[in-house]
Amino acid sequence: MLRNKRILLIIGGGIAAYKCLELVRRLKERGASVRAILTPAAQQFVTPLTVGALTGERVFTDLFDLTAEHDIGHIRLSREADLVVVAPATADLMARMAHGIADDLASTALIATDKPVLIAPAMNPRMWAHPATRRNLAILEADGITRIGPNAGAMAERDEFGEGRMAEPMEILAAIEGHFTHVGSATLTGRRILVTSGPTHEPIDPVRYIANRSSGKQGHAIAAAAAAAGAQVVLVSGPVDLPDPPNVHTIHVESAREMLAAVEGNLPVDVAIFTAAVADWRVADAADQKIKKGPQGTPALHLVENPDILATISRHPTLRPHLVIGFAAETEKVVEHARAKLARKGCDLIVANDVSPAHGVMGGDTNTVHLVSPAQVEDWPTASKAEVARRLAARIATLLEGQA
Ligand code: C5P
């Protein structure tokens, strides 16, 4: 599986750097080629000589070495790989990645690359638990980076235990192989895919609205994963606090009716994925002016039903996509309700997730989903929203191949 795969291994400055030597050997054994970049701090733990002896290639350490005409250049170095692996991903390296800082060869290659990135974090448990690291991790996961570890256990520092040990070389190897399994089937080149994401805002008056707690993280991750797999992606997004995903044409809307119009305006597509948490109701007559408090008492909101975008597109008389996928956010009887929804909405597949507050899915970074089709239910393991998105992209590629 790894034969002829090109891995760019970025070694950060942590004690776990020594485990990368083993990782390089296992990768080489399986036929992969490995180029390594060492940060200045990494060179305090392992030497370029050792790493170079194991990779059988020149080791890269200095950004300015690579600016010479005759040299490979950091852009080429970052792109002549099938996968970039950062191990150990230290707190510092994660912070620089999350914020796009490019002040040495490793961080510059990470911002210059157009390839998927897998990180193996390693740091002291307090650093791992620090709110700054949590924030940086959330940014990296929203950017579509995959992660392996860290594990819990003893630290190099005496009497320190907790979560922060770098994953073992064989675990990192398994994650790399897992990556190529998904990617192998996830070719969406030439496919047009439309994704809806986020909540909708339904106006009450010019300053007030009805909304819900959807963050848009899952929908945005799906749009990013589909684009990364080669699809031409249109994302119709309700109001969210997320950047537009890279290489995706993003259209911003507020209300359900605007979302439907944007979706209809972007047909035909091969696949439509309705991840948005569309408001079921809107206020019948939203006021033109701000409603004032006064002697007339508390206003009553008269609600009317919004169009069901998923059902409308699933039953479109002429432009129904080949594959229509809905989401079901449920707080109880998740699979049972998803099955009913599949029939009611006329779509091909429902991705059902449990959004009861105890699971922290709404706004959180992980998801536990069940893939419900008329024939079967598949329970997927809990994974980051980026990982769920990648798996879904791979599944869509397989389903489209089956339809061809
Ligand atoms: O009916 P319910 O909201 O549970 O269905 C969820 C699925 O239907 C999601 O895929 C959501 O994007 C879609 N939906 C829609 N338009 C609506 C309501 C839900 O597209 N008005």
GROMACS .gro file of C-alpha atoms and ligand atoms in nm:
model
  425
    1MET     CA    1   0.000   0.000   0.000
    2LEU     CA    2   0.287   0.239   0.072
    3ARG     CA    3   0.497   0.132  -0.226
    4ASN     CA    4   0.619   0.442  -0.414
    5LYS     CA    5   0.427   0.674  -0.183
    6ARG     CA    6   0.622   0.991  -0.109
    7ILE     CA    7   0.618   1.104   0.252
    8LEU     CA    8   0.748   1.441   0.363
    9LEU     CA    9   0.833   1.392   0.731
   10ILE     CA   10   0.865   1.709   0.935
   11ILE     CA   11   1.041   1.638   1.262
   12GLY     CA   12   0.971   1.886   1.541
   13GLY     CA   13   1.182   1.952   1.847
   14GLY     CA   14   1.065   1.717   2.117
   15ILE     CA   15   1.213   1.419   2.294
   16ALA     CA   16   0.977   1.195   2.092
   17ALA     CA   17   1.183   1.285   1.782
   18TYR     CA   18   1.385   0.967   1.842
   19LYS     CA   19   1.075   0.760   1.761
   20CYS     CA   20   1.078   0.907   1.410
   21LEU     CA   21   1.390   0.708   1.331
   22GLU     CA   22   1.191   0.389   1.378
   23LEU     CA   23   0.903   0.536   1.176
   24VAL     CA   24   1.138   0.612   0.885
   25ARG     CA   25   1.267   0.253   0.888
   26ARG     CA   26   0.915   0.107   0.884
   27LEU     CA   27   0.810   0.339   0.602
   28LYS     CA   28   1.117   0.249   0.395
   29GLU     CA   29   1.061  -0.121   0.459
   30ARG     CA   30   0.716  -0.082   0.301
   31GLY     CA   31   0.853   0.083  -0.011
   32ALA     CA   32   0.774   0.446   0.068
   33SER     CA   33   1.023   0.721  -0.004
   34VAL     CA   34   1.083   0.962   0.282
   35ARG     CA   35   1.220   1.312   0.271
   36ALA     CA   36   1.277   1.475   0.607
   37ILE     CA   37   1.281   1.831   0.730
   38LEU     CA   38   1.426   1.892   1.076
   39THR     CA   39   1.342   2.208   1.269
   40PRO     CA   40   1.635   2.370   1.449
   41ALA     CA   41   1.496   2.234   1.778
   42ALA     CA   42   1.464   1.883   1.632
   43GLN     CA   43   1.839   1.886   1.565
   44GLN     CA   44   1.892   1.904   1.941
   45PHE     CA   45   1.733   1.559   1.966
   46VAL     CA   46   1.831   1.377   1.645
   47THR     CA   47   2.099   1.466   1.395
   48PRO     CA   48   2.054   1.523   1.023
   49LEU     CA   49   2.324   1.261   0.972
   50THR     CA   50   2.121   0.987   1.141
   51VAL     CA   51   1.797   1.083   0.967
   52GLY     CA   52   1.972   1.108   0.630
   53ALA     CA   53   2.132   0.765   0.675
   54LEU     CA   54   1.788   0.614   0.731
   55THR     CA   55   1.595   0.802   0.461
   56GLY     CA   56   1.875   0.760   0.209
   57GLU     CA   57   1.809   1.119   0.100
   58ARG     CA   58   1.945   1.458   0.176
   59VAL     CA   59   1.793   1.604   0.493
   60PHE     CA   60   1.653   1.956   0.478
   61THR     CA   61   1.705   2.197   0.765
   62ASP     CA   62   1.746   2.550   0.639
   63LEU     CA   63   1.497   2.763   0.448
   64PHE     CA   64   1.766   2.976   0.289
   65ASP     CA   65   1.960   2.674   0.166
   66LEU     CA   66   1.669   2.607  -0.063
   67THR     CA   67   1.641   2.945  -0.229
   68ALA     CA   68   1.933   2.881  -0.464
   69GLU     CA   69   1.832   2.838  -0.829
   70HIS     CA   70   1.988   2.496  -0.864
   71ASP     CA   71   1.821   2.365  -0.549
   72ILE     CA   72   1.486   2.197  -0.504
   73GLY     CA   73   1.311   2.498  -0.340
   74HIS     CA   74   1.071   2.487  -0.050
   75ILE     CA   75   0.763   2.497  -0.274
   76ARG     CA   76   0.869   2.187  -0.466
   77LEU     CA   77   0.978   2.017  -0.147
   78SER     CA   78   0.636   2.076   0.007
   79ARG     CA   79   0.448   1.952  -0.296
   80GLU     CA   80   0.655   1.660  -0.418
   81ALA     CA   81   0.492   1.438  -0.157
   82ASP     CA   82   0.171   1.242  -0.132
   83LEU     CA   83   0.137   1.309   0.239
   84VAL     CA   84   0.303   1.543   0.488
   85VAL     CA   85   0.357   1.391   0.834
   86VAL     CA   86   0.450   1.613   1.130
   87ALA     CA   87   0.602   1.408   1.412
   88PRO     CA   88   0.649   1.508   1.683
   89ALA     CA   89   0.406   1.797   1.638
   90THR     CA   90   0.514   2.013   1.931
   91ALA     CA   91   0.291   2.279   2.090
   92ASP     CA   92   0.505   2.542   1.917
   93LEU     CA   93   0.485   2.381   1.574
   94MET     CA   94   0.107   2.334   1.608
   95ALA     CA   95   0.070   2.701   1.704
   96ARG     CA   96   0.275   2.815   1.407
   97MET     CA   97   0.080   2.587   1.171
   98ALA     CA   98  -0.255   2.706   1.304
   99HIS     CA   99  -0.162   3.070   1.248
  100GLY     CA  100   0.018   3.036   0.918
  101ILE     CA  101   0.351   3.154   1.053
  102ALA     CA  102   0.635   3.073   0.815
  103ASP     CA  103   0.960   3.152   0.992
  104ASP     CA  104   1.165   2.841   0.920
  105LEU     CA  105   1.174   2.566   0.660
  106ALA     CA  106   0.928   2.335   0.840
  107SER     CA  107   0.658   2.597   0.893
  108THR     CA  108   0.708   2.740   0.544
  109ALA     CA  109   0.670   2.396   0.386
  110LEU     CA  110   0.352   2.346   0.590
  111ILE     CA  111   0.190   2.664   0.461
  112ALA     CA  112   0.316   2.606   0.105
  113THR     CA  113   0.193   2.250   0.070
  114ASP     CA  114  -0.116   2.153  -0.124
  115LYS     CA  115  -0.104   1.799   0.017
  116PRO     CA  116  -0.288   1.640   0.313
  117VAL     CA  117  -0.118   1.675   0.650
  118LEU     CA  118  -0.113   1.424   0.938
  119ILE     CA  119   0.015   1.539   1.277
  120ALA     CA  120   0.137   1.329   1.571
  121PRO     CA  121   0.129   1.570   1.865
  122ALA     CA  122   0.370   1.522   2.154
  123MET     CA  123   0.406   1.748   2.454
  124ASN     CA  124   0.374   1.772   2.827
  125PRO     CA  125   0.013   1.700   2.944
  126ARG     CA  126  -0.027   2.054   3.074
  127MET     CA  127   0.077   2.197   2.741
  128TRP     CA  128  -0.164   1.960   2.564
  129ALA     CA  129  -0.449   2.064   2.796
  130HIS     CA  130  -0.371   2.437   2.774
  131PRO     CA  131  -0.652   2.646   2.619
  132ALA     CA  132  -0.407   2.782   2.359
  133THR     CA  133  -0.325   2.430   2.236
  134ARG     CA  134  -0.696   2.341   2.238
  135ARG     CA  135  -0.770   2.646   2.021
  136ASN     CA  136  -0.485   2.568   1.783
  137LEU     CA  137  -0.597   2.206   1.751
  138ALA     CA  138  -0.954   2.317   1.672
  139ILE     CA  139  -0.820   2.547   1.398
  140LEU     CA  140  -0.602   2.271   1.252
  141GLU     CA  141  -0.889   2.021   1.253
  142ALA     CA  142  -1.120   2.275   1.089
  143ASP     CA  143  -0.849   2.319   0.824
  144GLY     CA  144  -0.878   1.946   0.753
  145ILE     CA  145  -0.559   1.822   0.918
  146THR     CA  146  -0.569   1.465   1.053
  147ARG     CA  147  -0.422   1.366   1.385
  148ILE     CA  148  -0.291   1.053   1.549
  149GLY     CA  149  -0.253   1.058   1.929
  150PRO     CA  150  -0.126   1.172   2.163
  151ASN     CA  151  -0.148   0.876   2.397
  152ALA     CA  152  -0.175   0.881   2.773
  153GLY     CA  153   0.107   0.747   2.987
  154ALA     CA  154   0.439   0.832   3.145
  155MET     CA  155   0.627   1.137   3.023
  156ALA     CA  156   1.000   1.170   2.972
  157GLU     CA  157   0.999   1.412   3.265
  158ARG     CA  158   1.025   1.232   3.595
  159ASP     CA  159   0.692   1.170   3.776
  160GLU     CA  160   0.482   1.323   3.499
  161PHE     CA  161   0.190   1.121   3.365
  162GLY     CA  162  -0.100   1.212   3.140
  163GLU     CA  163  -0.206   1.267   2.784
  164GLY     CA  164   0.075   1.393   2.566
  165ARG     CA  165   0.296   1.101   2.462
  166MET     CA  166   0.348   1.081   2.090
  167ALA     CA  167   0.173   0.787   1.923
  168GLU     CA  168   0.405   0.490   1.875
  169PRO     CA  169   0.577   0.453   1.534
  170MET     CA  170   0.354   0.157   1.440
  171GLU     CA  171   0.043   0.357   1.526
  172ILE     CA  172   0.161   0.646   1.310
  173LEU     CA  173   0.236   0.398   1.035
  174ALA     CA  174  -0.120   0.259   1.063
  175ALA     CA  175  -0.260   0.612   1.038
  176ILE     CA  176  -0.050   0.673   0.725
  177GLU     CA  177  -0.174   0.347   0.572
  178GLY     CA  178  -0.531   0.438   0.672
  179HIS     CA  179  -0.491   0.768   0.495
  180PHE     CA  180  -0.394   0.598   0.170
  181THR     CA  181  -0.683   0.353   0.200
  182HIS     CA  182  -0.938   0.637   0.211
  183VAL     CA  183  -0.762   0.851  -0.044
  184GLY     CA  184  -0.721   0.559  -0.281
  185SER     CA  185  -1.094   0.541  -0.336
  186ALA     CA  186  -1.181   0.909  -0.292
  187THR     CA  187  -1.143   1.039  -0.640
  188LEU     CA  188  -1.407   1.297  -0.713
  189THR     CA  189  -1.226   1.464  -1.001
  190GLY     CA  190  -1.471   1.610  -1.248
  191ARG     CA  191  -1.772   1.576  -1.014
  192ARG     CA  192  -1.986   1.874  -0.919
  193ILE     CA  193  -2.088   1.869  -0.556
  194LEU     CA  194  -2.316   2.106  -0.367
  195VAL     CA  195  -2.310   2.125   0.012
  196THR     CA  196  -2.531   2.324   0.250
  197SER     CA  197  -2.392   2.411   0.591
  198GLY     CA  198  -2.458   2.605   0.909
  199PRO     CA  199  -2.782   2.731   1.060
  200THR     CA  200  -3.028   2.970   0.901
  201HIS     CA  201  -3.136   3.297   1.055
  202GLU     CA  202  -3.503   3.378   1.025
  203PRO     CA  203  -3.573   3.746   1.082
  204ILE     CA  204  -3.827   3.870   1.338
  205ASP     CA  205  -3.749   4.233   1.261
  206PRO     CA  206  -3.436   4.405   1.121
  207VAL     CA  207  -3.233   4.333   1.437
  208ARG     CA  208  -3.375   4.009   1.578
  209TYR     CA  209  -3.384   3.661   1.439
  210ILE     CA  210  -3.459   3.296   1.521
  211ALA     CA  211  -3.153   3.071   1.495
  212ASN     CA  212  -3.014   2.737   1.615
  213ARG     CA  213  -2.686   2.610   1.756
  214SER     CA  214  -2.537   2.464   1.437
  215SER     CA  215  -2.171   2.569   1.394
  216GLY     CA  216  -2.131   2.464   1.031
  217LYS     CA  217  -1.814   2.270   1.118
  218GLN     CA  218  -1.933   1.939   0.971
  219GLY     CA  219  -2.074   2.090   0.651
  220HIS     CA  220  -1.765   2.302   0.592
  221ALA     CA  221  -1.542   1.999   0.654
  222ILE     CA  222  -1.742   1.802   0.395
  223ALA     CA  223  -1.705   2.080   0.138
  224ALA     CA  224  -1.329   2.093   0.207
  225ALA     CA  225  -1.291   1.713   0.186
  226ALA     CA  226  -1.484   1.693  -0.142
  227ALA     CA  227  -1.265   1.968  -0.289
  228ALA     CA  228  -0.950   1.796  -0.163
  229ALA     CA  229  -1.069   1.478  -0.339
  230GLY     CA  230  -1.086   1.671  -0.666
  231ALA     CA  231  -1.453   1.776  -0.686
  232GLN     CA  232  -1.577   2.114  -0.800
  233VAL     CA  233  -1.761   2.226  -0.489
  234VAL     CA  234  -2.027   2.490  -0.422
  235LEU     CA  235  -2.096   2.553  -0.053
  236VAL     CA  236  -2.415   2.735   0.042
  237SER     CA  237  -2.355   2.850   0.396
  238GLY     CA  238  -2.581   3.006   0.654
  239PRO     CA  239  -2.426   3.252   0.904
  240VAL     CA  240  -2.123   3.080   1.063
  241ASP     CA  241  -1.807   3.185   1.237
  242LEU     CA  242  -1.576   2.985   1.008
  243PRO     CA  243  -1.348   3.078   0.719
  244ASP     CA  244  -1.457   2.976   0.368
  245PRO     CA  245  -1.291   2.639   0.293
  246PRO     CA  246  -1.004   2.644   0.043
  247ASN     CA  247  -1.080   2.574  -0.325
  248VAL     CA  248  -1.456   2.589  -0.265
  249HIS     CA  249  -1.699   2.841  -0.416
  250THR     CA  250  -1.883   2.963  -0.107
  251ILE     CA  251  -2.216   3.147  -0.122
  252HIS     CA  252  -2.334   3.316   0.197
  253VAL     CA  253  -2.704   3.327   0.280
  254GLU     CA  254  -2.912   3.405   0.588
  255SER     CA  255  -3.258   3.251   0.566
  256ALA     CA  256  -3.398   2.917   0.449
  257ARG     CA  257  -3.562   3.078   0.151
  258GLU     CA  258  -3.233   3.238   0.044
  259MET     CA  259  -3.063   2.901   0.091
  260LEU     CA  260  -3.316   2.726  -0.132
  261ALA     CA  261  -3.277   2.994  -0.401
  262ALA     CA  262  -2.895   2.960  -0.392
  263VAL     CA  263  -2.919   2.579  -0.412
  264GLU     CA  264  -3.162   2.590  -0.705
  265GLY     CA  265  -2.947   2.849  -0.879
  266ASN     CA  266  -2.648   2.612  -0.867
  267LEU     CA  267  -2.807   2.300  -1.016
  268PRO     CA  268  -2.734   2.073  -1.193
  269VAL     CA  269  -2.482   1.891  -0.975
  270ASP     CA  270  -2.382   1.525  -0.944
  271VAL     CA  271  -2.417   1.515  -0.567
  272ALA     CA  272  -2.600   1.735  -0.314
  273ILE     CA  273  -2.526   1.705   0.056
  274PHE     CA  274  -2.765   1.887   0.288
  275THR     CA  275  -2.578   1.935   0.611
  276ALA     CA  276  -2.736   2.269   0.706
  277ALA     CA  277  -2.962   2.289   1.009
  278VAL     CA  278  -3.237   2.476   0.828
  279ALA     CA  279  -3.497   2.643   1.049
  280ASP     CA  280  -3.827   2.461   1.019
  281TRP     CA  281  -4.027   2.779   1.069
  282ARG     CA  282  -3.998   3.148   0.999
  283VAL     CA  283  -4.195   3.445   1.124
  284ALA     CA  284  -4.485   3.499   0.886
  285ASP     CA  285  -4.457   3.876   0.865
  286ALA     CA  286  -4.116   3.992   0.977
  287ALA     CA  287  -4.147   4.356   1.081
  288ASP     CA  288  -3.980   4.622   0.864
  289GLN     CA  289  -3.888   4.828   1.169
  290LYS     CA  290  -3.755   4.721   1.507
  291ILE     CA  291  -4.047   4.608   1.724
  292LYS     CA  292  -4.069   4.840   2.026
  293LYS     CA  293  -4.151   4.749   2.380
  294GLY     CA  294  -4.465   4.933   2.488
  295PRO     CA  295  -4.816   4.937   2.620
  296GLN     CA  296  -4.939   4.711   2.337
  297GLY     CA  297  -4.779   4.422   2.532
  298THR     CA  298  -4.565   4.124   2.430
  299PRO     CA  299  -4.574   4.056   2.056
  300ALA     CA  300  -4.691   3.712   1.945
  301LEU     CA  301  -4.482   3.554   1.671
  302HIS     CA  302  -4.689   3.385   1.406
  303LEU     CA  303  -4.474   3.111   1.250
  304VAL     CA  304  -4.512   2.951   0.910
  305GLU     CA  305  -4.327   2.653   0.769
  306ASN     CA  306  -4.009   2.701   0.568
  307PRO     CA  307  -3.952   2.517   0.241
  308ASP     CA  308  -3.780   2.182   0.292
  309ILE     CA  309  -3.471   2.220   0.075
  310LEU     CA  310  -3.367   1.854   0.094
  311ALA     CA  311  -3.715   1.724   0.004
  312THR     CA  312  -3.756   1.983  -0.272
  313ILE     CA  313  -3.428   1.887  -0.439
  314SER     CA  314  -3.479   1.512  -0.385
  315ARG     CA  315  -3.806   1.538  -0.576
  316HIS     CA  316  -3.692   1.788  -0.836
  317PRO     CA  317  -3.873   1.701  -1.159
  318THR     CA  318  -3.578   1.764  -1.391
  319LEU     CA  319  -3.258   1.843  -1.201
  320ARG     CA  320  -3.241   1.584  -0.923
  321PRO     CA  321  -2.872   1.511  -0.852
  322HIS     CA  322  -2.756   1.149  -0.897
  323LEU     CA  323  -2.695   1.128  -0.526
  324VAL     CA  324  -2.885   1.325  -0.261
  325ILE     CA  325  -2.761   1.301   0.097
  326GLY     CA  326  -2.944   1.439   0.401
  327PHE     CA  327  -2.839   1.477   0.761
  328ALA     CA  328  -3.052   1.394   1.061
  329ALA     CA  329  -2.977   1.563   1.389
  330GLU     CA  330  -3.166   1.374   1.656
  331THR     CA  331  -3.168   1.364   2.032
  332GLU     CA  332  -3.336   1.021   2.062
  333LYS     CA  333  -3.408   0.706   1.852
  334VAL     CA  334  -3.145   0.832   1.610
  335VAL     CA  335  -3.147   0.548   1.356
  336GLU     CA  336  -3.524   0.491   1.370
  337HIS     CA  337  -3.594   0.856   1.293
  338ALA     CA  338  -3.329   0.858   1.020
  339ARG     CA  339  -3.496   0.567   0.842
  340ALA     CA  340  -3.831   0.745   0.849
  341LYS     CA  341  -3.665   1.061   0.719
  342LEU     CA  342  -3.503   0.877   0.430
  343ALA     CA  343  -3.845   0.774   0.304
  344ARG     CA  344  -4.015   1.104   0.380
  345LYS     CA  345  -3.755   1.321   0.212
  346GLY     CA  346  -3.686   1.096  -0.087
  347CYS     CA  347  -3.307   1.111  -0.053
  348ASP     CA  348  -3.057   0.828  -0.110
  349LEU     CA  349  -2.864   0.838   0.215
  350ILE     CA  350  -2.905   0.991   0.560
  351VAL     CA  351  -2.611   1.067   0.784
  352ALA     CA  352  -2.765   1.047   1.130
  353ASN     CA  353  -2.600   1.197   1.435
  354ASP     CA  354  -2.694   1.224   1.798
  355VAL     CA  355  -2.697   1.589   1.897
  356SER     CA  356  -2.818   1.552   2.255
  357PRO     CA  357  -2.617   1.801   2.466
  358ALA     CA  358  -2.432   1.517   2.646
  359HIS     CA  359  -2.251   1.427   2.320
  360GLY     CA  360  -2.126   1.782   2.254
  361VAL     CA  361  -2.167   1.739   1.878
  362MET     CA  362  -2.323   2.081   1.818
  363GLY     CA  363  -2.025   2.315   1.795
  364GLY     CA  364  -1.783   2.036   1.893
  365ASP     CA  365  -1.502   1.892   1.683
  366THR     CA  366  -1.596   1.525   1.679
  367ASN     CA  367  -1.897   1.339   1.553
  368THR     CA  368  -2.045   0.990   1.588
  369VAL     CA  369  -2.257   0.912   1.285
  370HIS     CA  370  -2.466   0.632   1.140
  371LEU     CA  371  -2.493   0.602   0.764
  372VAL     CA  372  -2.850   0.501   0.685
  373SER     CA  373  -2.947   0.380   0.338
  374PRO     CA  374  -3.266   0.195   0.241
  375ALA     CA  375  -3.072  -0.135   0.258
  376GLN     CA  376  -2.858  -0.098   0.568
  377VAL     CA  377  -2.728   0.101   0.863
  378GLU     CA  378  -2.355   0.148   0.918
  379ASP     CA  379  -2.226   0.271   1.254
  380TRP     CA  380  -1.910   0.474   1.212
  381PRO     CA  381  -1.662   0.515   1.498
  382THR     CA  382  -1.639   0.853   1.670
  383ALA     CA  383  -1.397   1.069   1.471
  384SER     CA  384  -1.308   1.430   1.408
  385LYS     CA  385  -1.552   1.611   1.179
  386ALA     CA  386  -1.269   1.634   0.924
  387GLU     CA  387  -1.224   1.256   0.934
  388VAL     CA  388  -1.600   1.194   0.902
  389ALA     CA  389  -1.595   1.429   0.602
  390ARG     CA  390  -1.308   1.242   0.438
  391ARG     CA  391  -1.478   0.908   0.487
  392LEU     CA  392  -1.798   1.046   0.342
  393ALA     CA  393  -1.610   1.182   0.038
  394ALA     CA  394  -1.453   0.838  -0.012
  395ARG     CA  395  -1.794   0.671   0.016
  396ILE     CA  396  -1.948   0.914  -0.234
  397ALA     CA  397  -1.669   0.836  -0.481
  398THR     CA  398  -1.743   0.463  -0.447
  399LEU     CA  399  -2.119   0.513  -0.484
  400LEU     CA  400  -2.075   0.726  -0.796
  401GLU     CA  401  -1.845   0.466  -0.949
  402GLY     CA  402  -2.115   0.206  -0.882
  403GLN     CA  403  -2.373   0.422  -1.059
  404ALA     CA  404  -2.156   0.484  -1.367
  405C5P     O1  405  -3.647   1.756   0.886
  405C5P     P1  406  -3.511   1.760   0.945
  405C5P     O2  407  -3.466   1.900   0.977
  405C5P     O3  408  -3.489   1.673   1.061
  405C5P     O4  409  -3.416   1.704   0.830
  405C5P     C1  410  -3.281   1.722   0.829
  405C5P     C2  411  -3.230   1.721   0.689
  405C5P     O5  412  -3.315   1.798   0.605
  405C5P     C3  413  -3.095   1.789   0.678
  405C5P     O6  414  -3.026   1.728   0.573
  405C5P     C4  415  -3.132   1.932   0.645
  405C5P     O7  416  -3.026   1.998   0.578
  405C5P     C5  417  -3.251   1.915   0.557
  405C5P     N1  418  -3.350   2.022   0.566
  405C5P     C6  419  -3.366   2.107   0.458
  405C5P     N2  420  -3.462   2.205   0.462
  405C5P     C7  421  -3.539   2.220   0.573
  405C5P     C8  422  -3.523   2.135   0.683
  405C5P     C9  423  -3.426   2.037   0.677
  405C5P     O8  424  -3.296   2.094   0.359
  405C5P     N3  425  -3.629   2.315   0.575
   0.00000   0.00000   0.00000
